[in-house]
Coordinates of C-alpha atoms in Angstrom, one line a residue:
X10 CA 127.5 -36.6 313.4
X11 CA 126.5 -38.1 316.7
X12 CA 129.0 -39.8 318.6
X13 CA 126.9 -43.0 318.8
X14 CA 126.5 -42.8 315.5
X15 CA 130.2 -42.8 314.6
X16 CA 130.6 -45.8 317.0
X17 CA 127.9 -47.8 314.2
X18 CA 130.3 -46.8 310.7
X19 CA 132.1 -49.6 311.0
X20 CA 129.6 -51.8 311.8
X21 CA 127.8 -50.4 308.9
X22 CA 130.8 -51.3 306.6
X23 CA 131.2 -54.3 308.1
X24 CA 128.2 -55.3 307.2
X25 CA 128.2 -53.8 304.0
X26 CA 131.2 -55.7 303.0
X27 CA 129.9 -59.0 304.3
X28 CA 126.6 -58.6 302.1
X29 CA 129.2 -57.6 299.0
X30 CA 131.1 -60.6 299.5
X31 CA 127.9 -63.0 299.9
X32 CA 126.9 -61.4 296.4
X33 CA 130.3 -62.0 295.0
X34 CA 130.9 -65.3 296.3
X35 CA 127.0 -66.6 295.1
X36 CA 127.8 -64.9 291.8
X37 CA 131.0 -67.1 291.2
X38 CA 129.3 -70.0 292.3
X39 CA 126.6 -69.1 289.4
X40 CA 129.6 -68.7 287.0
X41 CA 131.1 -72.1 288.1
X42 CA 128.0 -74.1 287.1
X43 CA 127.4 -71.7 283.7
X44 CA 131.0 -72.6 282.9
X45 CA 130.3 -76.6 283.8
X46 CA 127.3 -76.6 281.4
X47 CA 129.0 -75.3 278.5
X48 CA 131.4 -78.4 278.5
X49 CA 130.0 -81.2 275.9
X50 CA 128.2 -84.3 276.6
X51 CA 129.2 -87.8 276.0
X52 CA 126.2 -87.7 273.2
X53 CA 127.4 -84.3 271.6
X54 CA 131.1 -85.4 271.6
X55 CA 130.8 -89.1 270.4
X56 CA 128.8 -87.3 267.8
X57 CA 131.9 -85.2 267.0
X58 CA 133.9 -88.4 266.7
X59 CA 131.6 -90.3 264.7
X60 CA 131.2 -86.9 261.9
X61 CA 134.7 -87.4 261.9
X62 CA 135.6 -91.1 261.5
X63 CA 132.7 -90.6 258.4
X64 CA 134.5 -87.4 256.9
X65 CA 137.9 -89.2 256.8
X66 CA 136.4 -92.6 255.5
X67 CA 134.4 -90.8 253.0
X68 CA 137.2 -89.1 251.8
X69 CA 134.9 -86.0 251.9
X70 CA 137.6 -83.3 252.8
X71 CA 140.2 -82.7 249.2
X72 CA 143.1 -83.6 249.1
X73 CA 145.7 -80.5 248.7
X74 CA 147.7 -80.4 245.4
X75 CA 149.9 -78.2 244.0
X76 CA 148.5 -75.7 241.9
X77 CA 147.7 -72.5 243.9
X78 CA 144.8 -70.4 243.1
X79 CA 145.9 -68.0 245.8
X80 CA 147.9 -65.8 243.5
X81 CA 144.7 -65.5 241.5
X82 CA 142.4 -65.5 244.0
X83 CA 143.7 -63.2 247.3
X84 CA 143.8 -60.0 246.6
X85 CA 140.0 -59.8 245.9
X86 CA 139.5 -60.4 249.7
X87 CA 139.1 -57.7 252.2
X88 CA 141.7 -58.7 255.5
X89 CA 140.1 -58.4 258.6
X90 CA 141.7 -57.8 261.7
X91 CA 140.8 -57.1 265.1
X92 CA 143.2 -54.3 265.5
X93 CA 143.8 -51.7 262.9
X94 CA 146.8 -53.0 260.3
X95 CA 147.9 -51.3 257.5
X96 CA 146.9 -53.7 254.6
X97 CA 146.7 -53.0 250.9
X98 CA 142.5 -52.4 249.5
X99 CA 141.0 -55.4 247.6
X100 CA 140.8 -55.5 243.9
X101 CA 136.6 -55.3 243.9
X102 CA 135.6 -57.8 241.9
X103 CA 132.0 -56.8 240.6
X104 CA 130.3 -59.9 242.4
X105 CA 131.8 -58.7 245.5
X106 CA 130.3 -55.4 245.5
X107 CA 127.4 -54.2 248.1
X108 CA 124.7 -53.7 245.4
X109 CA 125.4 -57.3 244.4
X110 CA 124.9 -58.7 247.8
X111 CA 121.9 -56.3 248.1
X112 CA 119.9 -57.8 244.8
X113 CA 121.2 -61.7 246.4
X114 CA 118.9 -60.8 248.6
X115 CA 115.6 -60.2 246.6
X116 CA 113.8 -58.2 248.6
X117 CA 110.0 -58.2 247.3
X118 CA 110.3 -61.3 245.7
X119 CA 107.5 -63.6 246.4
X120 CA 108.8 -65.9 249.8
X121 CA 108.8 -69.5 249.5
X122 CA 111.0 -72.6 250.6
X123 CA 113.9 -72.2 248.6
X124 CA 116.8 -69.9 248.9
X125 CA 116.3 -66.4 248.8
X126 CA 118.7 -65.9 245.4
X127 CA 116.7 -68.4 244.3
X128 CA 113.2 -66.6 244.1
X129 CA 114.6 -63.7 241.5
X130 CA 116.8 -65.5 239.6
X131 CA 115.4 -63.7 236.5
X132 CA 116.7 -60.1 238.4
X133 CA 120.2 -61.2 239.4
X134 CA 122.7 -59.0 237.8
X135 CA 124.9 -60.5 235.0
X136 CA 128.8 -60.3 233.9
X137 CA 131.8 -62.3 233.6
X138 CA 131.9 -65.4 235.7
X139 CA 134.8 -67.0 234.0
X140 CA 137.3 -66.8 236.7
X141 CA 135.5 -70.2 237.6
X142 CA 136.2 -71.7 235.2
X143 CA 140.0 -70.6 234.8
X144 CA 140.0 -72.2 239.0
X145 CA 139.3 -75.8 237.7
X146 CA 142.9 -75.7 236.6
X147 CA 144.3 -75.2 240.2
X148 CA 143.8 -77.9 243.0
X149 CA 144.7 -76.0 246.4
X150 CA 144.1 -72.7 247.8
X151 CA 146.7 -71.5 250.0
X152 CA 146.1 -67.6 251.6
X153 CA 149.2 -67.0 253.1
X154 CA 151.3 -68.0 250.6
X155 CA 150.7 -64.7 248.4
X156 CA 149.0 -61.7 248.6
X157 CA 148.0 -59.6 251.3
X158 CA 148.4 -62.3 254.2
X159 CA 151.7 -63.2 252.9
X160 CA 153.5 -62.5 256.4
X161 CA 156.0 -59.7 255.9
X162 CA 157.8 -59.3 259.2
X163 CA 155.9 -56.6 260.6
X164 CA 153.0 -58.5 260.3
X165 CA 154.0 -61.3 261.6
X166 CA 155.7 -59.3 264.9
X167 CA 152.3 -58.1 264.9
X168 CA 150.4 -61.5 265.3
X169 CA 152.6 -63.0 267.3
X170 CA 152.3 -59.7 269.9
X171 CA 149.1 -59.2 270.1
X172 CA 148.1 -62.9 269.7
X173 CA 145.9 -62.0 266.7
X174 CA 145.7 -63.0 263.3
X175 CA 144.4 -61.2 260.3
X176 CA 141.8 -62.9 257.7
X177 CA 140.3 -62.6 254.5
X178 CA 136.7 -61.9 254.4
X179 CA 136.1 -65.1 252.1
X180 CA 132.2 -64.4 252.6
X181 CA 131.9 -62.7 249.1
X182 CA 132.6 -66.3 247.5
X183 CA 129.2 -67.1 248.5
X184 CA 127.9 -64.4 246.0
X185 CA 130.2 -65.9 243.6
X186 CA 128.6 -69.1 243.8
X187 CA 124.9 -67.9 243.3
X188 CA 126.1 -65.5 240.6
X189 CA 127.1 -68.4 238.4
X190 CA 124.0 -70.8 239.3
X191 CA 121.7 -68.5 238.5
X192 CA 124.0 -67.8 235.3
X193 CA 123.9 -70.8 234.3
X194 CA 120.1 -71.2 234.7
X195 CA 119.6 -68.5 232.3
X196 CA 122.2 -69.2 230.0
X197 CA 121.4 -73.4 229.6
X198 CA 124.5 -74.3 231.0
X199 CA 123.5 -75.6 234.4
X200 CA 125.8 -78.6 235.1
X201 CA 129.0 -76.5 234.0
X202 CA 127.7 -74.0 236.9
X203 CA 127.3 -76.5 239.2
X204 CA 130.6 -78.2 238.1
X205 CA 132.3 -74.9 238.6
X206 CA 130.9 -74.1 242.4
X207 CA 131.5 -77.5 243.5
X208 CA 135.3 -77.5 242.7
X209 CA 135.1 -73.6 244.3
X210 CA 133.9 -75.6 247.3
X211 CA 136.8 -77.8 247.3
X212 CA 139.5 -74.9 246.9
X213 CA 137.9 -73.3 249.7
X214 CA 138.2 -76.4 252.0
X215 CA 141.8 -76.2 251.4
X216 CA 142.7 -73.4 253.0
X217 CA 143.4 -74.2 256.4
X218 CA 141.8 -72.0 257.7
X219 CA 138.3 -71.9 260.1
X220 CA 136.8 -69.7 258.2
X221 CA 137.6 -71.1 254.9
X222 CA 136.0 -74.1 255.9
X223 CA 132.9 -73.0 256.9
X224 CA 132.3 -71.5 253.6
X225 CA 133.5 -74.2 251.9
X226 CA 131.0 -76.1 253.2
X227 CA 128.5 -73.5 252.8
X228 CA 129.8 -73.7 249.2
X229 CA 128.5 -77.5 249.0
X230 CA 124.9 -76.2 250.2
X231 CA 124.6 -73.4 247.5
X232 CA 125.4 -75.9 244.8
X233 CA 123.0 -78.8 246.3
X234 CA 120.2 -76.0 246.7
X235 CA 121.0 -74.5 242.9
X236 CA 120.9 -78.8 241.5
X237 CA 117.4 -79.3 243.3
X238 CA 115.9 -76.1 241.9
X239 CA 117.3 -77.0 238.6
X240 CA 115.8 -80.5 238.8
X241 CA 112.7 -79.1 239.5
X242 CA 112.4 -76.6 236.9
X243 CA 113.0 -78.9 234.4
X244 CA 116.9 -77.4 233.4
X245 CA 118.9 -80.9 234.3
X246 CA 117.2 -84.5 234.0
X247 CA 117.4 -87.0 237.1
X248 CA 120.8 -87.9 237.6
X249 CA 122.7 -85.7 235.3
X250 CA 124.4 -84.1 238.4
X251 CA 124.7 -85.5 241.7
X252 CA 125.4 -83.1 244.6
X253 CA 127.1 -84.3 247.5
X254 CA 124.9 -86.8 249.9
X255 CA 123.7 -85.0 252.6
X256 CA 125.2 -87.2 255.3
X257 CA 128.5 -86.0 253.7
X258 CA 127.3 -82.4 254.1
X259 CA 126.0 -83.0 257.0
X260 CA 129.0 -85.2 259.0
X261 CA 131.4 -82.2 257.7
X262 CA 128.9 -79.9 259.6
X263 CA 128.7 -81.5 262.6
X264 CA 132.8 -82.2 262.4
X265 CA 133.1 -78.6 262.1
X266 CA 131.2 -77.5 264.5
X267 CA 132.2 -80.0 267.3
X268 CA 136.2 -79.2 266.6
X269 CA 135.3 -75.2 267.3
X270 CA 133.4 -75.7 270.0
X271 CA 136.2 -78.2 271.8
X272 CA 138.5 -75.3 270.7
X273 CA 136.8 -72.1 272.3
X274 CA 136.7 -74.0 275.6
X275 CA 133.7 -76.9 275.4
X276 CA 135.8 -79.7 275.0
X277 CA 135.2 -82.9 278.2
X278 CA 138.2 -84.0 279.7
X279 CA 140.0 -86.5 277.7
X280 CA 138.3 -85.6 274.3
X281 CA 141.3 -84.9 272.7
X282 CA 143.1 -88.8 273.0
X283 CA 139.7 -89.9 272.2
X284 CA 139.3 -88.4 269.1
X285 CA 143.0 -89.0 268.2
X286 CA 142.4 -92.7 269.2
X287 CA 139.7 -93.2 266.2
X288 CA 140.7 -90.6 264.0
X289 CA 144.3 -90.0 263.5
X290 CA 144.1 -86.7 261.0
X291 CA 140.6 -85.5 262.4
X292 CA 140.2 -82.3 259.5
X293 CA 139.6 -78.9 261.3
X294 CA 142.0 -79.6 264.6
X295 CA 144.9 -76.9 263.6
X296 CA 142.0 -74.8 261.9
X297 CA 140.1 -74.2 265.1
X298 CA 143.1 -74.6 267.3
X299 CA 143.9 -71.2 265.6
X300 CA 140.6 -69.4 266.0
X301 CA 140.1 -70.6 269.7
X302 CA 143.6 -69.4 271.1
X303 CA 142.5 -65.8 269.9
X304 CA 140.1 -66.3 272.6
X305 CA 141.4 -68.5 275.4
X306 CA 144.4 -66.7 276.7
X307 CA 142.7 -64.7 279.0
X308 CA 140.6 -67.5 280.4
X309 CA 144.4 -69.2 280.7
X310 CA 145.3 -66.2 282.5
X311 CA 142.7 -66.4 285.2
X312 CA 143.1 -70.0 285.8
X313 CA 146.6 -69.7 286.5
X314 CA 146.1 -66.7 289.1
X315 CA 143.1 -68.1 290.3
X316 CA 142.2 -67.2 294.1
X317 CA 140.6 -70.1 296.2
X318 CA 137.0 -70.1 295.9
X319 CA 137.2 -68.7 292.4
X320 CA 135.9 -70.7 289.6
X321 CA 138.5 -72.4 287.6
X322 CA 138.9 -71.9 284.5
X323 CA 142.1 -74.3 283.8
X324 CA 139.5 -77.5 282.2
X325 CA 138.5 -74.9 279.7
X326 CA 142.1 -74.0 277.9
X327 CA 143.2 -77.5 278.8
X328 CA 142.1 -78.8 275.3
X329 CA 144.2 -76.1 273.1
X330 CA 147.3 -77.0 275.5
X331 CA 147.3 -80.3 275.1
X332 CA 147.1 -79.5 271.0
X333 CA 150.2 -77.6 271.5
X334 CA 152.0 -79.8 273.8
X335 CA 151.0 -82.9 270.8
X336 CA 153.3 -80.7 268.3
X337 CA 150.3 -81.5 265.5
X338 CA 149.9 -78.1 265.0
X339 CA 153.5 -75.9 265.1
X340 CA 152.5 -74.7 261.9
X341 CA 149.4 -72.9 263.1
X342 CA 149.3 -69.4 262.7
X343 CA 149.3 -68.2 266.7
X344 CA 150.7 -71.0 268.2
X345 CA 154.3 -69.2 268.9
X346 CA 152.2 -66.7 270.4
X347 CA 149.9 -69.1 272.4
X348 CA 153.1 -70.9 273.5
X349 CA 154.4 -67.1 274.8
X350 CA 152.0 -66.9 277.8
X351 CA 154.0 -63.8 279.3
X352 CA 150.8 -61.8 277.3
X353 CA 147.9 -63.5 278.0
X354 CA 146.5 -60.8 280.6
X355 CA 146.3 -58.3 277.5
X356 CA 143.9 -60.2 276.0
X357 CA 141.1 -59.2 278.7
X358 CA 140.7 -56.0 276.7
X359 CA 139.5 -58.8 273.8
X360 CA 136.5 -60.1 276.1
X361 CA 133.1 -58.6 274.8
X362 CA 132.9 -56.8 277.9
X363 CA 129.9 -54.7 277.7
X364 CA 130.6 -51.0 278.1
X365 CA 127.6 -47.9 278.0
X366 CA 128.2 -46.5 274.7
X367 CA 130.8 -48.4 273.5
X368 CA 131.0 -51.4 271.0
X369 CA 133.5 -53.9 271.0
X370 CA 134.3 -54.5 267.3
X371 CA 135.6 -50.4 266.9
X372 CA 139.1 -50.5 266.5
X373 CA 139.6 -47.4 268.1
X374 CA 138.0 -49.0 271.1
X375 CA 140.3 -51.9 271.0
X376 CA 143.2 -49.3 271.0
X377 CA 142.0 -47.3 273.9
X378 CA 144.9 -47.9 276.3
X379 CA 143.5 -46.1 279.2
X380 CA 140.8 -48.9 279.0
X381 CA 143.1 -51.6 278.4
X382 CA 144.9 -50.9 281.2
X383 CA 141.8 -50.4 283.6
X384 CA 140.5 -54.0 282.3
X385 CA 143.7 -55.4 282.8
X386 CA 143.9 -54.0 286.5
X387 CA 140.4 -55.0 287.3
X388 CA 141.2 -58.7 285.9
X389 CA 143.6 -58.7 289.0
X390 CA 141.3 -57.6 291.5
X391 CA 140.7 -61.0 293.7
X392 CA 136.7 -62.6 293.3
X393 CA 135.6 -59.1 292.2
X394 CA 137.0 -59.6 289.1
X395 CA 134.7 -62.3 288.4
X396 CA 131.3 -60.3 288.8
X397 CA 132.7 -57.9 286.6
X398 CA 134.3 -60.0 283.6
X399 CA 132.1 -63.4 284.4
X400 CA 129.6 -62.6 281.2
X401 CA 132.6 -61.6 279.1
X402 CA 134.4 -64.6 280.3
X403 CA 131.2 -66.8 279.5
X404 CA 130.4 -65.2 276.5
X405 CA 133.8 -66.5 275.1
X406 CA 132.6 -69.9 275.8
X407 CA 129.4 -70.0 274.2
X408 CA 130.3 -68.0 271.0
X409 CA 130.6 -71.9 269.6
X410 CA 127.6 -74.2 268.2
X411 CA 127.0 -77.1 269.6
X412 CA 127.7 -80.1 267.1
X413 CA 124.3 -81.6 266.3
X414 CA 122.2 -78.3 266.7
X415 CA 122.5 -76.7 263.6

């Protein structure tokens, strides 16, 4: 090379570098507003406080008894975890099968308003849907009391390390439910369906946990849909069943949703006393406390070895600390391991980074150390760290749905 070309290089890189830290530095200031926006407004979170105050004066949420249907209930329930754990295989009930979900969804039938089990009810498979009826004797549903979530200590060691807990699949209830509607629409005994998947509904919203309450409420929609198709075909008379009103449905909705979304990072500054100082026991907080610290710890990370000029990240976990810090929740599932921050950089491999050829729900991915370790090393890389994880980071955030929008 020429000499007086040698005597350019490092202008050359100068430059270079300059231009790379422009990009970087216009790329935070993108993420910084992205991040802002996420955060909800004083509509969407005096919404959130208003579901609430209705849910609790309504009485809508069950009260817990005594009589478990978790001993009968768990072991039909595939666990779920995001890293592999040796768990025991679900007794398969027959209405939790594939073929099942497969005719639930009745393809070549006719489309119309109603719901799609609806359309074929004639086609539906048939077989014993007692264990309903056995549940109305049993008044709470507890998962981790028995069966395969019941926390042997290597379990536990194992959520509490990786900062992960297990769950039942509870999604197969929903077949359960439309199984026993459309049962009962064939078989003339309608309201003892209905009877049956509304007090499923109400075990379900016992269980303390997020994803039990989702379907629960779910639950409550399958058994309003099943009444008004009833009604209409002539099977039940006007006002031999009443279904939930749907401001009920709909409060618990919008009281669900606004909790999650506070938990995976939306909530305002503040929200938390706010909603404590109208609703004392708002339903959901522990819940979602539980499902958002799975996915907060490495946002807590950056925002504590945050660089200036880097977006921060602190607002965004501040909600979840100030749960923990309250002592409502000391019973939630991770919140020894939220409160054990020494881990929280490991949880960068947990972002949904995206990666050529690679999919971020294999386990085997999730296990790749050498990745882990070259995630974890890039998270530590000043300002460049945030052009490469910034979508992860903001996916995170917006993996909630905003109260009033669904």
């Amino acid at each position: 090379m020429k000499p007086k070309l040698l005597k350019l290089l490092p202008v050359v890189f100068a430059l270079s570098a300059l231009a790379g830290l422009g990009h970087a530095s216009r790329h935070m200031t993108t993420v910084a507003a992205e991040v802002e926006a996420v955060v909800l407004t004083e509509d969407q979170l005096q919404l959130v406080i208003d579901s609430q105050r209705f849910v609790t004066r309504a009485g809508v949420m069950p009260t817990p008894g005594e009589r478990d249907a978790g001993p009968l209930l768990n072991s039909y329930f595939a666990v779920e975890h995001h890293t592999p754990l040796a768990s025991p295989a679900p007794v398969v009930a027959w209405w939790a099968e594939e073929e099942v979900a497969n005719a639930l969804r009745c393809q070549g039938a006719p489309r119309d308003e109603r719901s799609t089990y609806l359309r074929c009810v004639d086609t539906l498979p048939d077989g014993d849907l007692s264990l309903l009826q056995t549940l109305l004797e049993y008044d709470t549903w507890s998962l981790t009391a028995s069966g395969p979530l019941a926390s042997p200590p290597n379990r536990q060691a194992a959520e509490e390390a990786l900062g992960s807990a297990p769950w039942l699949n509870l999604i197969p209830l929903q077949h359960l439910a439309k199984l026993r509607i459309a049962q009962g629409m064939r078989r003339g005994d309608v309201v003892a369906a209905l009877a049956e998947v509304r007090h499923l509904a109400e075990l379900t919203l016992t269980t303390e946990d997020y994803l039990g309450l989702r379907i629960g409420l779910a639950l409550l929609g399958i058994e309003h849909r099943g009444a008004e198709e009833a009604l209409r075909l002539g099977l039940i008379q006007p006002g031999e069943w009443t279904s939930r009103p749907d401001e009920e449905r709909y409060a618990l909705r919008d009281a669900f949703d606004g909790m999650a979304a506070m938990a995976y990072g939306r909530a305002p500054e503040g929200a938390l006393a706010r909603l404590l100082a109208e609703v004392p026991n708002p339903v959901g907080l522990c819940e979602t406390f539980t499902a958002g610290s799975e996915w907060l710890r490495a946002h807590r990370w950056m925002a504590q070895h945050r660089w200036p000029g880097e977006p921060d990240l602190e607002p965004r976990v501040r909600y979840l600390e100030e749960i923990s810090a309250s002592g409502r929740c000391d019973d939630a599932r991770l919140m020894v391991s939220w409160r054990a921050q020494d881990q929280d950089i490991q949880h960068v491999r947990r972002l949904f980074i995206d990666h050529p050829h690679e999919q971020w729900w294999d386990d085997v991915w999730r296990q790749d150390e050498a990745r882990a370790a070259r995630e974890e090393a890039l998270a530590k890389l000043p300002y460049l760290r945030f052009y490469h994880l910034s979508e992860a980071l903001l996916d995170t955030l917006q993996v909630s749905t905003i109260p009033g929008s669904s």
